[in-house]
Amino acid sequence: MENIHVRTDGEPGCALPSEAHSFSGDIGGGTTIETPFSVSLSVPASPMETKIGVHHPAMPLRQARQHSLPSPELPAADPERGSANISEEDTDEDHDVPTAGRYFAALEGAELDTLRSTEVAVLPKDELWPFLLRFPISAFGMCLGVSSQAMLWKTLESEPSMAFLRVRPAANHVLWWVSVALTAVVSIVYLLKVVFYFEAVRREFHHPVRVNFFFAPWVACLFLVKGVPLPEWEIHHVFWYLLMAPILCLDLKIYGQWMSSGERRLSKVANPSNHLAVVGNFVGALLGARMGLRELPIFFFAVGLAHYAVLFVTLYQRLPTNMQLPKELHPVFFLFVAAPSVASMAWARISGEFNNSAKLLYFISLFLYVSLVVRVNLFRGLRFSLAWWAYTFPMTSAALATVLYASEVNNMVTQMLAVGLSGIAVVTVIGVLATTVYHAFVCGDLFPNDVSIAITQKRPKFSNILAHLRSPTPASSSSSSSS
């Protein structure tokens, strides 16, 4: 048996003070620990561990190839309190995902998708991660763009102001089935991510920006129901209730955080992608009114309108500390157009006519649309990414609202405006879809490593940061070895 003495009152090798009383306990084949606090702990140790002096560090992080995102270590225990010293800055309410403040501290960029140079990722940055880990929730933006096109062609076919186009039902049928197939594929892939990488999904849900995209699957399904090749009033109301229930739950959580949470208050997390958290209420109100419902569509419209007004003002008066959107994310500015466009259509269906209130919302969306289009710098030097899908859904929404407006104010100017905006929306969707397919299957760079979910729960220690900064990159190591 070998005894290992651990002293906690000074440097290694220091003698215990005279006033200290040490007690020792011995369990056969165990290890005795002496302390100056009159406490003794004895734990059994295997002969092999005693012989070679095995050290048991904290459990290492599970690697991605083991079908689980690494879970960061919990904070160290506080010796004075005898329990883990867990603070709000280090943990969330679930105590195992980073807080909003931790995301702001570890990530940079307007979308919080770039790891700071002083951070150490828990997954290797020089390797390509598994596909499911690289598949983000923002991929549902593709479903929004394509499914809204099915709704546009159904409206072009049914509205009297567009009768001169003689749109055939076949266009709506083809686009609707393509939308269903795309939504099914994206949903299945993301469900696989939920099964195999649930921790990654939870981190996306706690991400201050990514959480807004959790509205996208339900909004896309609402578009599919709205664009189905049948009159909306023939669809059973149960579909509307099933799709609006998760939107209501997300509203209660997200809007509550905007109002009361410290690091997740709206002035802190304001971003154009927050419009997705509002658009779902207007789309639900639009579909519910078309299906013959009355009170609940007005309820969702009121909730969406109240929070859209606050969001609109907050985004216009962003804090000086908020990051400016880089060029790659300029397409998300078009989300400003989506909410008032859909809101104008929703109120027109609720009231039964495109009245002055609907026109007011429509003119706001039209002005925002034009003010963005004339800014040519927003379209220069853009590198393709999934953010380009932010062009499609707002442009289609503006075209839809213009078609309904042309039915109320029917003249050549409004008809040509509706045709022009519809043509721009169709060309945009086709172009973005073709570019997406090219980058996904030819270039293979559509889904890069998603470092926003690979941060530790706590800020790395200063010594670890220095070691990370001092370690040479693979490129520099290869160059030095070759020289």
Tab-separated table of C-alpha atoms in Angstrom:
chain	number	residue	atom	x	y	z
A	1	MET	CA	0.000	0.000	0.000
A	2	GLU	CA	1.307	3.451	-0.884
A	3	ASN	CA	0.122	6.648	0.796
A	4	ILE	CA	-0.125	9.912	-1.100
A	5	HIS	CA	-0.278	13.016	1.145
A	6	VAL	CA	-1.980	16.132	-0.223
A	7	ARG	CA	-1.588	19.426	1.654
A	8	THR	CA	-3.757	22.407	0.789
A	9	ASP	CA	-2.249	25.118	2.982
A	10	GLY	CA	0.949	26.012	1.141
A	11	GLU	CA	3.487	25.135	-1.460
A	12	PRO	CA	4.451	21.533	-2.133
A	13	GLY	CA	6.695	20.177	0.580
A	14	CYS	CA	5.626	22.689	3.236
A	15	ALA	CA	5.060	21.327	6.721
A	16	LEU	CA	1.625	21.496	8.271
A	17	PRO	CA	1.112	24.271	10.803
A	18	SER	CA	1.254	23.358	14.441
A	19	GLU	CA	-2.359	24.206	15.046
A	20	ALA	CA	-3.551	21.869	12.305
A	21	HIS	CA	-4.897	18.500	13.272
A	22	SER	CA	-4.811	15.867	10.610
A	23	PHE	CA	-6.843	12.756	10.693
A	24	SER	CA	-6.154	9.844	8.519
A	25	GLY	CA	-8.231	6.950	7.483
A	26	ASP	CA	-7.084	3.800	5.824
A	27	ILE	CA	-9.120	1.471	3.697
A	28	GLY	CA	-7.270	-1.620	2.622
A	29	GLY	CA	-5.410	-1.000	-0.632
A	30	GLY	CA	-6.512	2.636	-0.638
A	31	THR	CA	-5.011	6.102	-0.810
A	32	THR	CA	-4.873	8.347	2.272
A	33	ILE	CA	-5.342	12.114	1.888
A	34	GLU	CA	-4.394	14.397	4.780
A	35	THR	CA	-5.651	17.988	5.087
A	36	PRO	CA	-5.272	20.702	7.754
A	37	PHE	CA	-9.028	20.912	8.071
A	38	SER	CA	-9.498	17.805	10.232
A	39	VAL	CA	-11.001	16.018	7.249
A	40	SER	CA	-9.701	12.839	5.732
A	41	LEU	CA	-10.821	11.078	2.586
A	42	SER	CA	-9.701	7.625	1.617
A	43	VAL	CA	-10.608	6.090	-1.728
A	44	PRO	CA	-9.636	2.711	-3.075
A	45	ALA	CA	-7.117	2.536	-5.851
A	46	SER	CA	-6.186	-0.350	-8.061
A	47	PRO	CA	-2.640	-1.711	-7.835
A	48	MET	CA	-1.983	-0.820	-11.449
A	49	GLU	CA	-2.991	2.835	-10.859
A	50	THR	CA	-0.817	3.010	-7.726
A	51	LYS	CA	2.124	1.545	-9.578
A	52	ILE	CA	2.135	3.849	-12.562
A	53	GLY	CA	0.555	6.921	-10.913
A	54	VAL	CA	-2.404	7.292	-13.244
A	55	HIS	CA	-3.944	10.772	-13.261
A	56	HIS	CA	-7.694	11.037	-13.902
A	57	PRO	CA	-8.473	14.276	-15.706
A	58	ALA	CA	-11.951	15.509	-16.465
A	59	MET	CA	-13.884	13.505	-18.982
A	60	PRO	CA	-12.691	14.575	-22.465
A	61	LEU	CA	-15.135	16.127	-24.878
A	62	ARG	CA	-16.945	13.677	-27.081
A	63	GLN	CA	-15.945	14.040	-30.680
A	64	ALA	CA	-18.354	14.698	-33.556
A	65	ARG	CA	-17.562	11.402	-35.235
A	66	GLN	CA	-19.123	9.683	-32.182
A	67	HIS	CA	-22.466	11.189	-33.194
A	68	SER	CA	-22.611	13.779	-30.451
A	69	LEU	CA	-21.486	17.379	-30.182
A	70	PRO	CA	-18.950	17.828	-27.400
A	71	SER	CA	-20.420	19.084	-24.133
A	72	PRO	CA	-18.154	21.623	-22.430
A	73	GLU	CA	-16.911	21.047	-18.895
A	74	LEU	CA	-18.909	22.493	-16.032
A	75	PRO	CA	-17.370	25.247	-13.914
A	76	ALA	CA	-14.891	24.160	-11.274
A	77	ALA	CA	-16.054	23.527	-7.740
A	78	ASP	CA	-15.763	26.323	-5.215
A	79	PRO	CA	-13.800	24.973	-2.180
A	80	GLU	CA	-15.369	27.506	0.194
A	81	ARG	CA	-18.931	26.673	-0.771
A	82	GLY	CA	-18.419	23.009	-1.496
A	83	SER	CA	-20.494	23.116	-4.692
A	84	ALA	CA	-20.089	24.039	-8.326
A	85	ASN	CA	-19.821	27.783	-8.757
A	86	ILE	CA	-22.235	28.213	-11.643
A	87	SER	CA	-22.953	31.773	-12.707
A	88	GLU	CA	-25.393	33.208	-15.177
A	89	GLU	CA	-22.538	34.306	-17.425
A	90	ASP	CA	-21.384	30.705	-17.909
A	91	THR	CA	-24.592	28.716	-18.140
A	92	ASP	CA	-28.095	28.953	-19.454
A	93	GLU	CA	-31.252	27.867	-17.728
A	94	ASP	CA	-30.468	24.310	-18.819
A	95	HIS	CA	-26.875	24.523	-17.427
A	96	ASP	CA	-25.353	22.805	-20.443
A	97	VAL	CA	-25.469	25.278	-23.333
A	98	PRO	CA	-23.724	28.647	-23.707
A	99	THR	CA	-25.690	31.729	-22.740
A	100	ALA	CA	-26.415	34.591	-25.093
A	101	GLY	CA	-23.633	36.555	-23.422
A	102	ARG	CA	-21.218	33.711	-24.067
A	103	TYR	CA	-22.170	33.704	-27.765
A	104	PHE	CA	-21.523	37.443	-27.940
A	105	ALA	CA	-18.159	36.976	-26.213
A	106	ALA	CA	-17.005	33.998	-28.287
A	107	LEU	CA	-18.388	34.863	-31.718
A	108	GLU	CA	-18.278	37.906	-33.932
A	109	GLY	CA	-20.046	39.182	-37.018
A	110	ALA	CA	-23.614	40.385	-37.430
A	111	GLU	CA	-24.897	36.808	-37.538
A	112	LEU	CA	-22.575	35.599	-34.743
A	113	ASP	CA	-21.150	32.939	-37.037
A	114	THR	CA	-17.392	33.623	-36.820
A	115	LEU	CA	-15.193	32.411	-33.977
A	116	ARG	CA	-12.971	35.061	-32.436
A	117	SER	CA	-9.214	34.614	-32.741
A	118	THR	CA	-8.846	34.282	-28.956
A	119	GLU	CA	-11.271	31.354	-28.778
A	120	VAL	CA	-10.520	27.671	-29.060
A	121	ALA	CA	-13.097	25.595	-30.922
A	122	VAL	CA	-14.141	22.277	-29.397
A	123	LEU	CA	-14.114	20.722	-32.861
A	124	PRO	CA	-11.144	20.722	-35.261
A	125	LYS	CA	-11.289	23.661	-37.641
A	126	ASP	CA	-8.873	22.131	-40.142
A	127	GLU	CA	-11.128	19.131	-40.831
A	128	LEU	CA	-14.462	18.907	-42.595
A	129	TRP	CA	-17.122	17.998	-40.041
A	130	PRO	CA	-19.933	15.480	-40.631
A	131	PHE	CA	-22.602	16.723	-43.009
A	132	LEU	CA	-25.375	16.811	-40.399
A	133	LEU	CA	-23.284	19.033	-38.133
A	134	ARG	CA	-22.776	21.442	-41.041
A	135	PHE	CA	-26.472	21.527	-41.975
A	136	PRO	CA	-27.930	24.679	-40.354
A	137	ILE	CA	-31.511	25.537	-39.461
A	138	SER	CA	-31.242	28.444	-41.938
A	139	ALA	CA	-31.478	25.870	-44.761
A	140	PHE	CA	-35.259	26.145	-44.381
A	141	GLY	CA	-34.936	29.487	-46.152
A	142	MET	CA	-34.869	27.492	-49.389
A	143	CYS	CA	-38.300	26.085	-48.535
A	144	LEU	CA	-39.658	29.583	-47.916
A	145	GLY	CA	-38.461	30.828	-51.297
A	146	VAL	CA	-39.824	27.948	-53.377
A	147	SER	CA	-43.127	27.461	-51.525
A	148	SER	CA	-43.926	31.168	-51.760
A	149	GLN	CA	-43.587	30.832	-55.548
A	150	ALA	CA	-46.325	28.201	-55.577
A	151	MET	CA	-48.538	30.654	-53.730
A	152	LEU	CA	-47.660	33.425	-56.211
A	153	TRP	CA	-48.633	31.406	-59.278
A	154	LYS	CA	-51.884	30.332	-57.642
A	155	THR	CA	-52.701	33.996	-57.003
A	156	LEU	CA	-51.796	34.984	-60.578
A	157	GLU	CA	-54.205	32.338	-61.778
A	158	SER	CA	-57.136	33.273	-59.520
A	159	GLU	CA	-57.037	37.085	-59.241
A	160	PRO	CA	-59.244	38.975	-61.754
A	161	SER	CA	-56.632	41.690	-62.325
A	162	MET	CA	-54.228	39.073	-63.740
A	163	ALA	CA	-56.749	37.330	-66.008
A	164	PHE	CA	-55.081	38.761	-69.113
A	165	LEU	CA	-51.973	36.640	-68.379
A	166	ARG	CA	-53.996	33.410	-68.779
A	167	VAL	CA	-51.890	31.527	-66.270
A	168	ARG	CA	-52.540	27.780	-66.395
A	169	PRO	CA	-53.098	25.708	-63.234
A	170	ALA	CA	-50.224	23.447	-64.283
A	171	ALA	CA	-47.674	26.050	-63.127
A	172	ASN	CA	-49.079	26.033	-59.610
A	173	HIS	CA	-49.276	22.211	-59.562
A	174	VAL	CA	-45.637	21.758	-60.605
A	175	LEU	CA	-44.270	24.362	-58.205
A	176	TRP	CA	-46.361	23.026	-55.328
A	177	TRP	CA	-45.069	19.483	-55.728
A	178	VAL	CA	-41.497	20.757	-56.070
A	179	SER	CA	-42.009	22.742	-52.871
A	180	VAL	CA	-43.380	19.695	-51.066
A	181	ALA	CA	-40.407	17.582	-52.172
A	182	LEU	CA	-37.862	20.221	-51.143
A	183	THR	CA	-39.515	20.811	-47.770
A	184	ALA	CA	-39.655	17.065	-47.123
A	185	VAL	CA	-35.960	16.583	-47.949
A	186	VAL	CA	-34.798	19.505	-45.801
A	187	SER	CA	-37.064	18.423	-42.928
A	188	ILE	CA	-35.832	14.817	-43.020
A	189	VAL	CA	-32.192	15.915	-43.029
A	190	TYR	CA	-32.738	18.234	-40.090
A	191	LEU	CA	-34.682	15.575	-38.179
A	192	LEU	CA	-31.663	13.302	-38.614
A	193	LYS	CA	-29.572	16.075	-37.119
A	194	VAL	CA	-31.980	16.199	-34.171
A	195	VAL	CA	-31.541	12.455	-33.652
A	196	PHE	CA	-27.766	12.183	-34.029
A	197	TYR	CA	-26.614	15.664	-32.970
A	198	PHE	CA	-29.249	16.892	-30.559
A	199	GLU	CA	-26.750	19.048	-28.667
A	200	ALA	CA	-26.000	20.957	-31.886
A	201	VAL	CA	-29.714	21.610	-32.423
A	202	ARG	CA	-30.088	22.833	-28.847
A	203	ARG	CA	-27.198	25.216	-29.355
A	204	GLU	CA	-28.809	26.577	-32.497
A	205	PHE	CA	-32.026	27.113	-30.550
A	206	HIS	CA	-30.143	29.045	-27.847
A	207	HIS	CA	-28.175	31.038	-30.425
A	208	PRO	CA	-29.420	34.671	-30.314
A	209	VAL	CA	-29.750	34.850	-34.128
A	210	ARG	CA	-30.320	31.245	-35.221
A	211	VAL	CA	-33.379	30.896	-32.994
A	212	ASN	CA	-35.397	33.057	-35.417
A	213	PHE	CA	-35.049	30.430	-38.147
A	214	PHE	CA	-37.003	27.918	-36.077
A	215	PHE	CA	-40.103	29.746	-37.330
A	216	ALA	CA	-39.131	28.974	-40.942
A	217	PRO	CA	-40.302	25.303	-41.116
A	218	TRP	CA	-43.781	26.215	-39.906
A	219	VAL	CA	-44.046	29.279	-42.137
A	220	ALA	CA	-43.010	27.146	-45.123
A	221	CYS	CA	-45.752	24.643	-44.276
A	222	LEU	CA	-48.266	27.497	-44.059
A	223	PHE	CA	-47.177	28.550	-47.540
A	224	LEU	CA	-47.707	25.001	-48.771
A	225	VAL	CA	-51.239	24.921	-47.378
A	226	LYS	CA	-51.933	28.371	-48.846
A	227	GLY	CA	-50.564	27.360	-52.251
A	228	VAL	CA	-52.218	23.944	-52.468
A	229	PRO	CA	-54.087	23.530	-55.804
A	230	LEU	CA	-57.453	23.722	-54.009
A	231	PRO	CA	-59.576	26.573	-52.642
A	232	GLU	CA	-58.401	27.367	-49.107
A	233	TRP	CA	-61.895	27.153	-47.607
A	234	GLU	CA	-62.072	23.485	-48.577
A	235	ILE	CA	-59.083	22.633	-46.365
A	236	HIS	CA	-59.900	21.325	-42.891
A	237	HIS	CA	-59.250	23.759	-40.077
A	238	VAL	CA	-57.232	21.184	-38.148
A	239	PHE	CA	-54.230	21.826	-40.418
A	240	TRP	CA	-54.240	25.480	-39.442
A	241	TYR	CA	-54.407	24.679	-35.724
A	242	LEU	CA	-51.574	22.147	-35.973
A	243	LEU	CA	-49.276	24.638	-37.739
A	244	MET	CA	-50.087	27.637	-35.568
A	245	ALA	CA	-49.605	25.813	-32.250
A	246	PRO	CA	-45.772	25.684	-32.514
A	247	ILE	CA	-45.711	29.275	-33.782
A	248	LEU	CA	-47.651	30.359	-30.693
A	249	CYS	CA	-45.213	28.492	-28.430
A	250	LEU	CA	-42.243	30.130	-30.157
A	251	ASP	CA	-43.948	33.522	-29.853
A	252	LEU	CA	-44.341	33.103	-26.106
A	253	LYS	CA	-40.672	32.193	-25.683
A	254	ILE	CA	-39.014	34.604	-28.127
A	255	TYR	CA	-41.168	37.640	-27.424
A	256	GLY	CA	-40.813	37.044	-23.698
A	257	GLN	CA	-37.032	37.043	-24.085
A	258	TRP	CA	-37.159	40.229	-26.119
A	259	MET	CA	-39.059	41.927	-23.310
A	260	SER	CA	-37.549	40.577	-20.100
A	261	SER	CA	-34.255	38.735	-20.654
A	262	GLY	CA	-31.037	40.605	-20.040
A	263	GLU	CA	-28.707	39.272	-22.731
A	264	ARG	CA	-31.580	38.290	-25.040
A	265	ARG	CA	-33.502	41.548	-24.934
A	266	LEU	CA	-34.444	42.906	-28.335
A	267	SER	CA	-32.074	45.878	-28.203
A	268	LYS	CA	-29.216	43.400	-27.743
A	269	VAL	CA	-30.141	40.748	-30.343
A	270	ALA	CA	-31.821	42.981	-32.941
A	271	ASN	CA	-31.077	41.607	-36.403
A	272	PRO	CA	-32.990	41.616	-39.724
A	273	SER	CA	-33.555	37.874	-39.301
A	274	ASN	CA	-35.851	38.741	-36.366
A	275	HIS	CA	-38.490	39.463	-39.006
A	276	LEU	CA	-38.961	35.695	-39.336
A	277	ALA	CA	-40.280	35.689	-35.768
A	278	VAL	CA	-42.986	38.147	-36.830
A	279	VAL	CA	-43.881	37.017	-40.350
A	280	GLY	CA	-45.308	33.717	-39.092
A	281	ASN	CA	-48.131	35.542	-37.309
A	282	PHE	CA	-49.122	37.421	-40.466
A	283	VAL	CA	-48.957	34.318	-42.673
A	284	GLY	CA	-51.093	32.432	-40.155
A	285	ALA	CA	-53.615	35.270	-40.060
A	286	LEU	CA	-53.707	35.332	-43.880
A	287	LEU	CA	-54.331	31.595	-44.193
A	288	GLY	CA	-56.832	31.492	-41.321
A	289	ALA	CA	-58.897	34.277	-42.841
A	290	ARG	CA	-58.944	32.488	-46.206
A	291	MET	CA	-60.093	29.284	-44.489
A	292	GLY	CA	-63.074	31.049	-42.924
A	293	LEU	CA	-61.762	31.631	-39.407
A	294	ARG	CA	-62.322	34.976	-37.768
A	295	GLU	CA	-61.203	35.629	-34.189
A	296	LEU	CA	-57.911	33.713	-34.090
A	297	PRO	CA	-56.549	35.292	-37.305
A	298	ILE	CA	-57.229	38.718	-35.778
A	299	PHE	CA	-55.440	37.604	-32.595
A	300	PHE	CA	-52.291	36.528	-34.443
A	301	PHE	CA	-52.404	39.632	-36.613
A	302	ALA	CA	-52.558	41.864	-33.523
A	303	VAL	CA	-49.653	40.052	-31.840
A	304	GLY	CA	-47.545	40.252	-34.984
A	305	LEU	CA	-48.339	43.911	-35.614
A	306	ALA	CA	-47.434	44.972	-32.063
A	307	HIS	CA	-44.064	43.240	-32.152
A	308	TYR	CA	-43.347	44.304	-35.726
A	309	ALA	CA	-43.730	47.955	-34.724
A	310	VAL	CA	-41.229	47.500	-31.891
A	311	LEU	CA	-38.842	45.499	-34.093
A	312	PHE	CA	-39.009	48.053	-36.901
A	313	VAL	CA	-38.048	50.926	-34.604
A	314	THR	CA	-35.332	48.877	-32.880
A	315	LEU	CA	-33.687	47.885	-36.146
A	316	TYR	CA	-33.707	51.494	-37.336
A	317	GLN	CA	-32.163	52.658	-34.053
A	318	ARG	CA	-29.643	49.903	-33.489
A	319	LEU	CA	-27.146	50.430	-30.697
A	320	PRO	CA	-23.674	51.669	-31.671
A	321	THR	CA	-22.284	48.428	-30.275
A	322	ASN	CA	-24.224	46.322	-32.772
A	323	MET	CA	-22.156	44.938	-35.619
A	324	GLN	CA	-22.655	46.286	-39.119
A	325	LEU	CA	-23.769	43.637	-41.576
A	326	PRO	CA	-20.937	42.443	-43.834
A	327	LYS	CA	-21.439	42.262	-47.586
A	328	GLU	CA	-22.172	38.530	-47.506
A	329	LEU	CA	-25.267	39.208	-45.361
A	330	HIS	CA	-26.681	42.163	-47.270
A	331	PRO	CA	-29.518	40.015	-48.689
A	332	VAL	CA	-31.126	39.784	-45.237
A	333	PHE	CA	-31.961	43.496	-45.514
A	334	PHE	CA	-34.787	42.410	-47.835
A	335	LEU	CA	-36.528	40.790	-44.880
A	336	PHE	CA	-37.650	44.335	-44.080
A	337	VAL	CA	-40.017	44.001	-47.050
A	338	ALA	CA	-41.572	40.672	-46.041
A	339	ALA	CA	-43.456	41.611	-42.875
A	340	PRO	CA	-45.462	44.638	-44.141
A	341	SER	CA	-46.198	42.879	-47.450
A	342	VAL	CA	-47.718	39.814	-45.791
A	343	ALA	CA	-49.420	42.000	-43.182
A	344	SER	CA	-51.200	43.986	-45.904
A	345	MET	CA	-52.497	40.784	-47.519
A	346	ALA	CA	-53.551	39.381	-44.141
A	347	TRP	CA	-55.560	42.464	-43.234
A	348	ALA	CA	-57.121	42.579	-46.708
A	349	ARG	CA	-58.370	38.988	-46.255
A	350	ILE	CA	-59.552	39.640	-42.689
A	351	SER	CA	-61.493	42.781	-43.606
A	352	GLY	CA	-62.692	41.400	-46.929
A	353	GLU	CA	-61.217	44.197	-49.031
A	354	PHE	CA	-57.941	45.932	-49.714
A	355	ASN	CA	-58.916	48.959	-47.635
A	356	ASN	CA	-56.881	51.925	-46.444
A	357	SER	CA	-55.254	50.010	-43.581
A	358	ALA	CA	-54.055	47.318	-45.984
A	359	LYS	CA	-52.871	49.998	-48.414
A	360	LEU	CA	-50.902	51.694	-45.646
A	361	LEU	CA	-48.966	48.500	-44.912
A	362	TYR	CA	-48.517	47.809	-48.625
A	363	PHE	CA	-47.079	51.255	-49.342
A	364	ILE	CA	-44.587	50.812	-46.484
A	365	SER	CA	-43.393	47.553	-48.027
A	366	LEU	CA	-43.248	49.098	-51.515
A	367	PHE	CA	-41.157	52.022	-50.279
A	368	LEU	CA	-38.756	49.693	-48.437
A	369	TYR	CA	-38.498	47.536	-51.559
A	370	VAL	CA	-37.585	50.471	-53.790
A	371	SER	CA	-35.205	51.984	-51.231
A	372	LEU	CA	-33.245	48.713	-51.144
A	373	VAL	CA	-33.230	48.129	-54.900
A	374	VAL	CA	-31.809	51.563	-55.708
A	375	ARG	CA	-28.850	50.953	-53.374
A	376	VAL	CA	-26.606	49.247	-55.890
A	377	ASN	CA	-23.822	48.753	-53.354
A	378	LEU	CA	-25.960	46.155	-51.580
A	379	PHE	CA	-25.496	43.821	-54.561
A	380	ARG	CA	-21.790	44.330	-55.297
A	381	GLY	CA	-19.073	41.888	-54.344
A	382	LEU	CA	-21.347	39.320	-52.731
A	383	ARG	CA	-20.066	35.803	-52.171
A	384	PHE	CA	-22.787	33.195	-52.494
A	385	SER	CA	-24.193	31.607	-49.353
A	386	LEU	CA	-27.539	30.459	-47.991
A	387	ALA	CA	-28.184	34.087	-47.055
A	388	TRP	CA	-29.054	34.743	-50.708
A	389	TRP	CA	-32.388	33.020	-50.131
A	390	ALA	CA	-33.348	36.100	-48.142
A	391	TYR	CA	-33.936	37.768	-51.527
A	392	THR	CA	-36.599	35.300	-52.647
A	393	PHE	CA	-39.337	35.230	-50.037
A	394	PRO	CA	-39.590	39.042	-49.513
A	395	MET	CA	-39.616	39.741	-53.270
A	396	THR	CA	-42.361	37.167	-53.783
A	397	SER	CA	-44.367	38.638	-50.887
A	398	ALA	CA	-44.146	42.110	-52.410
A	399	ALA	CA	-45.316	40.720	-55.755
A	400	LEU	CA	-48.262	38.950	-54.095
A	401	ALA	CA	-49.325	42.103	-52.273
A	402	THR	CA	-49.079	44.079	-55.526
A	403	VAL	CA	-51.343	41.578	-57.302
A	404	LEU	CA	-54.010	41.990	-54.609
A	405	TYR	CA	-53.610	45.757	-54.736
A	406	ALA	CA	-54.051	45.693	-58.514
A	407	SER	CA	-57.345	43.852	-58.030
A	408	GLU	CA	-58.555	46.710	-55.808
A	409	VAL	CA	-57.084	49.564	-57.877
A	410	ASN	CA	-57.345	48.087	-61.344
A	411	ASN	CA	-55.562	50.081	-64.013
A	412	MET	CA	-52.676	49.591	-66.405
A	413	VAL	CA	-50.078	51.021	-64.010
A	414	THR	CA	-50.930	48.658	-61.146
A	415	GLN	CA	-51.180	45.691	-63.517
A	416	MET	CA	-47.772	46.387	-65.038
A	417	LEU	CA	-46.313	46.877	-61.568
A	418	ALA	CA	-47.716	43.505	-60.489
A	419	VAL	CA	-46.358	41.778	-63.593
A	420	GLY	CA	-42.962	43.426	-63.204
A	421	LEU	CA	-42.518	42.515	-59.540
A	422	SER	CA	-43.760	38.988	-60.219
A	423	GLY	CA	-41.237	38.582	-63.027
A	424	ILE	CA	-38.402	39.839	-60.817
A	425	ALA	CA	-39.414	37.394	-58.072
A	426	VAL	CA	-39.548	34.434	-60.473
A	427	VAL	CA	-36.159	35.226	-62.019
A	428	THR	CA	-34.623	35.702	-58.570
A	429	VAL	CA	-35.873	32.339	-57.306
A	430	ILE	CA	-34.685	30.520	-60.425
A	431	GLY	CA	-31.261	32.167	-60.260
A	432	VAL	CA	-30.733	31.514	-56.545
A	433	LEU	CA	-31.977	27.924	-56.874
A	434	ALA	CA	-29.632	27.193	-59.772
A	435	THR	CA	-26.690	28.747	-57.921
A	436	THR	CA	-27.524	26.717	-54.813
A	437	VAL	CA	-27.532	23.474	-56.787
A	438	TYR	CA	-24.207	24.396	-58.391
A	439	HIS	CA	-22.487	25.134	-55.073
A	440	ALA	CA	-24.013	22.088	-53.388
A	441	PHE	CA	-23.237	19.416	-55.986
A	442	VAL	CA	-20.419	20.884	-58.103
A	443	CYS	CA	-18.364	23.109	-55.797
A	444	GLY	CA	-19.315	21.296	-52.591
A	445	ASP	CA	-18.946	24.450	-50.482
A	446	LEU	CA	-22.584	25.202	-49.682
A	447	PHE	CA	-22.325	23.953	-46.083
A	448	PRO	CA	-18.998	24.939	-44.470
A	449	ASN	CA	-18.062	24.106	-40.877
A	450	ASP	CA	-20.551	25.711	-38.513
A	451	VAL	CA	-18.259	27.147	-35.833
A	452	SER	CA	-21.121	28.955	-34.112
A	453	ILE	CA	-22.103	25.695	-32.392
A	454	ALA	CA	-18.523	24.653	-31.557
A	455	ILE	CA	-17.769	27.068	-28.736
A	456	THR	CA	-17.063	26.085	-25.154
A	457	GLN	CA	-19.483	26.772	-22.353
A	458	LYS	CA	-16.978	28.952	-20.511
A	459	ARG	CA	-14.393	31.402	-21.755
A	460	PRO	CA	-11.058	29.585	-22.188
A	461	LYS	CA	-8.348	30.282	-19.627
A	462	PHE	CA	-5.741	32.872	-20.531
A	463	SER	CA	-3.015	30.242	-20.658
A	464	ASN	CA	-5.036	28.182	-23.125
A	465	ILE	CA	-5.625	31.240	-25.275
A	466	LEU	CA	-1.891	31.993	-25.340
A	467	ALA	CA	-1.113	28.409	-26.240
A	468	HIS	CA	-3.688	28.566	-29.025
A	469	LEU	CA	-2.256	31.798	-30.392
A	470	ARG	CA	1.307	30.534	-30.191
A	471	SER	CA	0.560	27.238	-31.915
A	472	PRO	CA	1.412	27.464	-35.621
A	473	THR	CA	-1.305	26.962	-38.169
A	474	PRO	CA	-1.109	23.943	-40.505
A	475	ALA	CA	-0.100	26.239	-43.372
A	476	SER	CA	2.734	27.861	-41.439
A	477	SER	CA	3.936	24.505	-40.134
A	478	SER	CA	4.120	23.048	-43.624
A	479	SER	CA	5.922	26.106	-44.956
A	480	SER	CA	8.494	26.041	-42.123
A	481	SER	CA	9.112	22.337	-42.580
A	482	SER	CA	9.586	22.742	-46.308
A	483	SER	CA	12.033	25.613	-45.759
